[in-house]
């Protein structure tokens, strides 16, 4: 099966994660050739070309280009693969945010498969569009095959700052693997807060699903605390199968990230989500 078709199928499977964000009018997918709101001198394609310089549209409205500009991986220098030599997409996700009290624009481009990694390659770019547009930072945020903004796309951690929520995923016939990075912006640079690993299964007699919920909690720090709750649910489907199914149940696993002034970064109050990731790995 072609990689492009696999990504299309994955996008359909992940619509429940994505539609709510669209409904909240946060993440948008404008025509790349269209002008930015309130601007006649700059298009989204102009912004895209700041990270993929030779990007052009073909006769079918599909955009193709070569290598992106050099960038780091959001996890650090030892993570991620090389970008594809050629990339193509029909649109990009656009999300306006606040960073350090300034209006900023982010765009997310899924460039496809990496030639030397099982992960894909996805560019998250940060722009200043208040005057002459310029790209402030760009990172590869792919930690699995297909990469998107995940609902709610962004969370406000104060009057002047938002954090970003992305997701990377892949699937097979009965399993869905999802990684959810939380990303903040400081001094107009992306910084990884943490990644949440979840795993869904649909088996003969039951399904097991792990849903992620995010909320911020004001705690008097420069950046609000971030509470992550994973609800792990097992639901029987009534089928008669050879193996005895587990008992139906649902429980919540919560971890709160609080701003640590000494280290100037978020710190989590528990390793519960790390333990969940370890338990999930044993079920792969």
GROMACS .gro file of C-alpha atoms in nm:
model
  284
    1UNK     CA    1   0.000   0.000   0.000
    2UNK     CA    2   0.134   0.343  -0.094
    3UNK     CA    3   0.250   0.567   0.198
    4UNK     CA    4   0.013   0.845   0.085
    5UNK     CA    5  -0.285   0.607   0.103
    6UNK     CA    6  -0.175   0.483   0.445
    7UNK     CA    7  -0.164   0.842   0.570
    8UNK     CA    8  -0.511   0.910   0.428
    9UNK     CA    9  -0.653   0.605   0.608
   10UNK     CA   10  -0.478   0.708   0.929
   11UNK     CA   11  -0.625   1.058   0.904
   12UNK     CA   12  -0.975   0.910   0.873
   13UNK     CA   13  -0.919   0.695   1.180
   14UNK     CA   14  -0.796   0.995   1.378
   15UNK     CA   15  -1.085   1.228   1.289
   16UNK     CA   16  -1.232   1.204   1.641
   17UNK     CA   17  -0.907   1.355   1.771
   18UNK     CA   18  -0.911   1.634   1.512
   19UNK     CA   19  -1.267   1.748   1.444
   20UNK     CA   20  -1.327   1.903   1.783
   21UNK     CA   21  -1.031   2.131   1.729
   22UNK     CA   22  -1.170   2.236   1.392
   23UNK     CA   23  -1.509   2.297   1.551
   24UNK     CA   24  -1.346   2.527   1.804
   25UNK     CA   25  -1.211   2.729   1.508
   26UNK     CA   26  -0.857   2.697   1.637
   27UNK     CA   27  -0.679   2.483   1.378
   28UNK     CA   28  -0.756   2.567   1.015
   29UNK     CA   29  -0.651   2.432   0.675
   30UNK     CA   30  -0.659   2.732   0.441
   31UNK     CA   31  -0.581   2.707   0.070
   32UNK     CA   32  -0.206   2.765   0.059
   33UNK     CA   33  -0.238   3.010  -0.228
   34UNK     CA   34  -0.475   3.232  -0.029
   35UNK     CA   35  -0.367   3.553   0.143
   36UNK     CA   36  -0.337   3.581   0.519
   37UNK     CA   37  -0.635   3.753   0.687
   38UNK     CA   38  -0.593   4.129   0.664
   39UNK     CA   39  -0.296   4.098   0.428
   40UNK     CA   40  -0.279   4.124   0.051
   41UNK     CA   41   0.099   4.099   0.021
   42UNK     CA   42   0.160   3.754   0.171
   43UNK     CA   43   0.007   3.408   0.123
   44UNK     CA   44   0.034   3.089   0.324
   45UNK     CA   45   0.242   2.953   0.038
   46UNK     CA   46   0.493   3.233   0.095
   47UNK     CA   47   0.520   3.121   0.458
   48UNK     CA   48   0.555   2.757   0.355
   49UNK     CA   49   0.840   2.847   0.119
   50UNK     CA   50   1.035   2.987   0.414
   51UNK     CA   51   1.081   2.627   0.531
   52UNK     CA   52   1.051   2.444   0.194
   53UNK     CA   53   1.209   2.695  -0.046
   54UNK     CA   54   1.120   2.534  -0.381
   55UNK     CA   55   0.760   2.443  -0.298
   56UNK     CA   56   0.530   2.476  -0.600
   57UNK     CA   57   0.174   2.380  -0.690
   58UNK     CA   58   0.101   2.130  -0.966
   59UNK     CA   59  -0.198   2.137  -1.203
   60UNK     CA   60  -0.409   1.942  -0.950
   61UNK     CA   61  -0.348   2.185  -0.663
   62UNK     CA   62  -0.103   1.950  -0.490
   63UNK     CA   63   0.212   2.114  -0.351
   64UNK     CA   64   0.550   1.953  -0.410
   65UNK     CA   65   0.898   2.051  -0.305
   66UNK     CA   66   1.244   1.930  -0.219
   67UNK     CA   67   1.434   1.932   0.108
   68UNK     CA   68   1.322   2.166   0.389
   69UNK     CA   69   1.563   2.398   0.564
   70UNK     CA   70   1.788   2.238   0.824
   71UNK     CA   71   1.621   2.196   1.161
   72UNK     CA   72   1.649   2.004   1.488
   73UNK     CA   73   1.415   1.737   1.620
   74UNK     CA   74   1.190   1.846   1.906
   75UNK     CA   75   1.329   1.564   2.127
   76UNK     CA   76   1.692   1.656   2.068
   77UNK     CA   77   1.989   1.576   1.840
   78UNK     CA   78   1.969   1.198   1.888
   79UNK     CA   79   1.608   1.170   1.770
   80UNK     CA   80   1.433   1.172   1.435
   81UNK     CA   81   1.538   1.082   1.085
   82UNK     CA   82   1.631   1.266   0.769
   83UNK     CA   83   1.369   1.453   0.566
   84UNK     CA   84   1.245   1.301   0.240
   85UNK     CA   85   1.428   1.431  -0.065
   86UNK     CA   86   1.093   1.522  -0.218
   87UNK     CA   87   0.773   1.595  -0.031
   88UNK     CA   88   0.415   1.666  -0.123
   89UNK     CA   89   0.092   1.770   0.045
   90UNK     CA   90  -0.237   1.938  -0.039
   91UNK     CA   91  -0.258   2.166   0.265
   92UNK     CA   92  -0.106   2.250   0.601
   93UNK     CA   93  -0.251   2.304   0.947
   94UNK     CA   94  -0.247   2.664   1.068
   95UNK     CA   95  -0.284   2.775   1.430
   96UNK     CA   96  -0.252   3.125   1.577
   97UNK     CA   97  -0.103   3.142   1.926
   98UNK     CA   98   0.031   3.374   2.196
   99UNK     CA   99   0.398   3.347   2.288
  100UNK     CA  100   0.564   3.583   2.536
  101UNK     CA  101   0.272   3.822   2.495
  102UNK     CA  102   0.320   3.840   2.118
  103UNK     CA  103   0.092   3.721   1.839
  104UNK     CA  104   0.249   3.434   1.651
  105UNK     CA  105   0.140   3.192   1.379
  106UNK     CA  106   0.230   2.824   1.359
  107UNK     CA  107   0.206   2.593   1.059
  108UNK     CA  108   0.240   2.214   1.059
  109UNK     CA  109   0.355   2.034   0.743
  110UNK     CA  110   0.357   1.654   0.728
  111UNK     CA  111   0.621   1.583   0.462
  112UNK     CA  112   0.579   1.205   0.453
  113UNK     CA  113   0.815   0.922   0.535
  114UNK     CA  114   1.175   0.962   0.644
  115UNK     CA  115   1.421   0.762   0.431
  116UNK     CA  116   1.618   0.639   0.733
  117UNK     CA  117   1.364   0.621   1.017
  118UNK     CA  118   1.038   0.440   1.094
  119UNK     CA  119   0.902   0.782   1.188
  120UNK     CA  120   0.774   1.032   0.937
  121UNK     CA  121   0.901   1.387   0.900
  122UNK     CA  122   0.679   1.678   1.003
  123UNK     CA  123   0.779   2.044   1.019
  124UNK     CA  124   0.633   2.269   1.289
  125UNK     CA  125   0.717   2.631   1.201
  126UNK     CA  126   0.676   2.947   1.409
  127UNK     CA  127   0.620   3.279   1.231
  128UNK     CA  128   0.610   3.646   1.315
  129UNK     CA  129   0.361   3.798   1.071
  130UNK     CA  130   0.311   4.134   1.242
  131UNK     CA  131   0.523   4.322   0.985
  132UNK     CA  132   0.741   4.162   0.719
  133UNK     CA  133   0.679   3.789   0.783
  134UNK     CA  134   0.971   3.581   0.903
  135UNK     CA  135   1.019   3.231   1.035
  136UNK     CA  136   1.140   3.234   1.396
  137UNK     CA  137   1.188   2.862   1.453
  138UNK     CA  138   1.124   2.528   1.284
  139UNK     CA  139   1.148   2.176   1.428
  140UNK     CA  140   1.072   1.822   1.320
  141UNK     CA  141   0.790   1.703   1.550
  142UNK     CA  142   0.727   1.361   1.395
  143UNK     CA  143   0.758   1.086   1.657
  144UNK     CA  144   0.560   0.831   1.454
  145UNK     CA  145   0.431   0.804   1.097
  146UNK     CA  146   0.148   1.058   1.062
  147UNK     CA  147   0.161   1.391   1.250
  148UNK     CA  148  -0.119   1.641   1.325
  149UNK     CA  149  -0.235   1.899   1.576
  150UNK     CA  150  -0.435   1.716   1.841
  151UNK     CA  151  -0.747   1.854   2.008
  152UNK     CA  152  -0.746   2.120   2.144
  153UNK     CA  153  -0.439   2.221   1.937
  154UNK     CA  154  -0.331   2.471   2.198
  155UNK     CA  155  -0.380   2.539   2.569
  156UNK     CA  156  -0.355   2.876   2.737
  157UNK     CA  157  -0.108   2.867   3.027
  158UNK     CA  158  -0.144   3.238   3.098
  159UNK     CA  159  -0.267   3.564   2.952
  160UNK     CA  160   0.045   3.586   2.734
  161UNK     CA  161   0.128   3.226   2.647
  162UNK     CA  162  -0.012   2.913   2.485
  163UNK     CA  163   0.138   2.567   2.461
  164UNK     CA  164   0.090   2.342   2.155
  165UNK     CA  165  -0.049   1.989   2.142
  166UNK     CA  166   0.053   1.769   1.849
  167UNK     CA  167   0.018   1.396   1.789
  168UNK     CA  168   0.189   1.128   1.585
  169UNK     CA  169   0.036   0.787   1.523
  170UNK     CA  170   0.029   0.465   1.326
  171UNK     CA  171  -0.206   0.168   1.319
  172UNK     CA  172  -0.248  -0.191   1.211
  173UNK     CA  173  -0.557  -0.410   1.178
  174UNK     CA  174  -0.639  -0.410   1.550
  175UNK     CA  175  -0.409  -0.161   1.720
  176UNK     CA  176  -0.362   0.216   1.722
  177UNK     CA  177  -0.046   0.373   1.864
  178UNK     CA  178  -0.056   0.745   1.952
  179UNK     CA  179   0.213   0.975   2.092
  180UNK     CA  180   0.108   1.322   2.210
  181UNK     CA  181   0.386   1.581   2.254
  182UNK     CA  182   0.323   1.893   2.464
  183UNK     CA  183   0.529   2.185   2.332
  184UNK     CA  184   0.586   2.532   2.475
  185UNK     CA  185   0.741   2.840   2.317
  186UNK     CA  186   0.998   3.051   2.500
  187UNK     CA  187   1.203   3.330   2.344
  188UNK     CA  188   1.039   3.234   2.013
  189UNK     CA  189   1.183   2.882   2.027
  190UNK     CA  190   0.997   2.551   2.061
  191UNK     CA  191   1.067   2.343   2.374
  192UNK     CA  192   0.935   1.995   2.450
  193UNK     CA  193   0.751   1.959   2.781
  194UNK     CA  194   0.681   1.586   2.761
  195UNK     CA  195   0.522   1.315   2.548
  196UNK     CA  196   0.219   1.103   2.639
  197UNK     CA  197   0.205   0.749   2.499
  198UNK     CA  198  -0.131   0.576   2.452
  199UNK     CA  199  -0.237   0.250   2.290
  200UNK     CA  200  -0.579   0.130   2.170
  201UNK     CA  201  -0.677  -0.228   2.085
  202UNK     CA  202  -0.981  -0.385   1.919
  203UNK     CA  203  -0.978  -0.759   1.985
  204UNK     CA  204  -1.228  -1.040   1.932
  205UNK     CA  205  -1.436  -0.999   2.249
  206UNK     CA  206  -1.344  -0.651   2.370
  207UNK     CA  207  -1.179  -0.320   2.297
  208UNK     CA  208  -0.941  -0.122   2.515
  209UNK     CA  209  -0.912   0.252   2.458
  210UNK     CA  210  -0.698   0.521   2.621
  211UNK     CA  211  -0.837   0.874   2.590
  212UNK     CA  212  -0.631   1.183   2.675
  213UNK     CA  213  -0.780   1.496   2.837
  214UNK     CA  214  -0.585   1.815   2.906
  215UNK     CA  215  -0.660   2.113   3.129
  216UNK     CA  216  -0.468   2.400   3.281
  217UNK     CA  217  -0.477   2.495   3.649
  218UNK     CA  218  -0.370   2.842   3.766
  219UNK     CA  219  -0.126   2.797   4.055
  220UNK     CA  220   0.041   3.137   4.091
  221UNK     CA  221   0.341   3.046   3.873
  222UNK     CA  222   0.446   3.232   3.556
  223UNK     CA  223   0.293   2.944   3.357
  224UNK     CA  224  -0.017   2.757   3.471
  225UNK     CA  225   0.001   2.391   3.569
  226UNK     CA  226  -0.103   2.135   3.306
  227UNK     CA  227  -0.311   1.836   3.417
  228UNK     CA  228  -0.303   1.534   3.186
  229UNK     CA  229  -0.563   1.262   3.242
  230UNK     CA  230  -0.564   0.933   3.051
  231UNK     CA  231  -0.886   0.734   3.085
  232UNK     CA  232  -0.813   0.367   3.024
  233UNK     CA  233  -1.135   0.179   2.939
  234UNK     CA  234  -1.208  -0.184   2.856
  235UNK     CA  235  -1.546  -0.248   2.689
  236UNK     CA  236  -1.690  -0.589   2.596
  237UNK     CA  237  -1.854  -0.618   2.253
  238UNK     CA  238  -2.068  -0.928   2.317
  239UNK     CA  239  -1.879  -1.155   2.078
  240UNK     CA  240  -1.811  -1.518   2.175
  241UNK     CA  241  -1.440  -1.591   2.143
  242UNK     CA  242  -1.194  -1.862   2.242
  243UNK     CA  243  -1.010  -1.657   2.503
  244UNK     CA  244  -1.178  -1.538   2.821
  245UNK     CA  245  -1.217  -1.159   2.795
  246UNK     CA  246  -1.113  -0.929   3.079
  247UNK     CA  247  -1.372  -0.767   3.301
  248UNK     CA  248  -1.509  -0.436   3.171
  249UNK     CA  249  -1.368  -0.144   3.364
  250UNK     CA  250  -1.250   0.215   3.338
  251UNK     CA  251  -0.997   0.408   3.541
  252UNK     CA  252  -0.824   0.745   3.515
  253UNK     CA  253  -0.451   0.812   3.538
  254UNK     CA  254  -0.358   1.175   3.605
  255UNK     CA  255  -0.028   1.362   3.611
  256UNK     CA  256   0.017   1.735   3.671
  257UNK     CA  257   0.304   1.935   3.523
  258UNK     CA  258   0.402   2.243   3.726
  259UNK     CA  259   0.643   2.519   3.635
  260UNK     CA  260   0.972   2.492   3.826
  261UNK     CA  261   1.139   2.833   3.857
  262UNK     CA  262   1.475   2.679   3.952
  263UNK     CA  263   1.506   2.467   3.639
  264UNK     CA  264   1.296   2.699   3.419
  265UNK     CA  265   1.092   2.410   3.285
  266UNK     CA  266   0.783   2.203   3.361
  267UNK     CA  267   0.820   1.913   3.606
  268UNK     CA  268   0.567   1.631   3.650
  269UNK     CA  269   0.442   1.523   3.991
  270UNK     CA  270   0.427   1.150   3.910
  271UNK     CA  271   0.570   0.882   3.682
  272UNK     CA  272   0.226   0.726   3.636
  273UNK     CA  273   0.217   0.797   3.262
  274UNK     CA  274   0.567   0.650   3.219
  275UNK     CA  275   0.446   0.333   3.391
  276UNK     CA  276   0.143   0.325   3.160
  277UNK     CA  277   0.371   0.355   2.858
  278UNK     CA  278   0.578   0.063   2.988
  279UNK     CA  279   0.268  -0.149   3.043
  280UNK     CA  280   0.144  -0.063   2.693
  281UNK     CA  281   0.478  -0.163   2.539
  282UNK     CA  282   0.433  -0.514   2.679
  283UNK     CA  283   0.105  -0.545   2.485
  284UNK     CA  284   0.250  -0.449   2.145
   0.00000   0.00000   0.00000
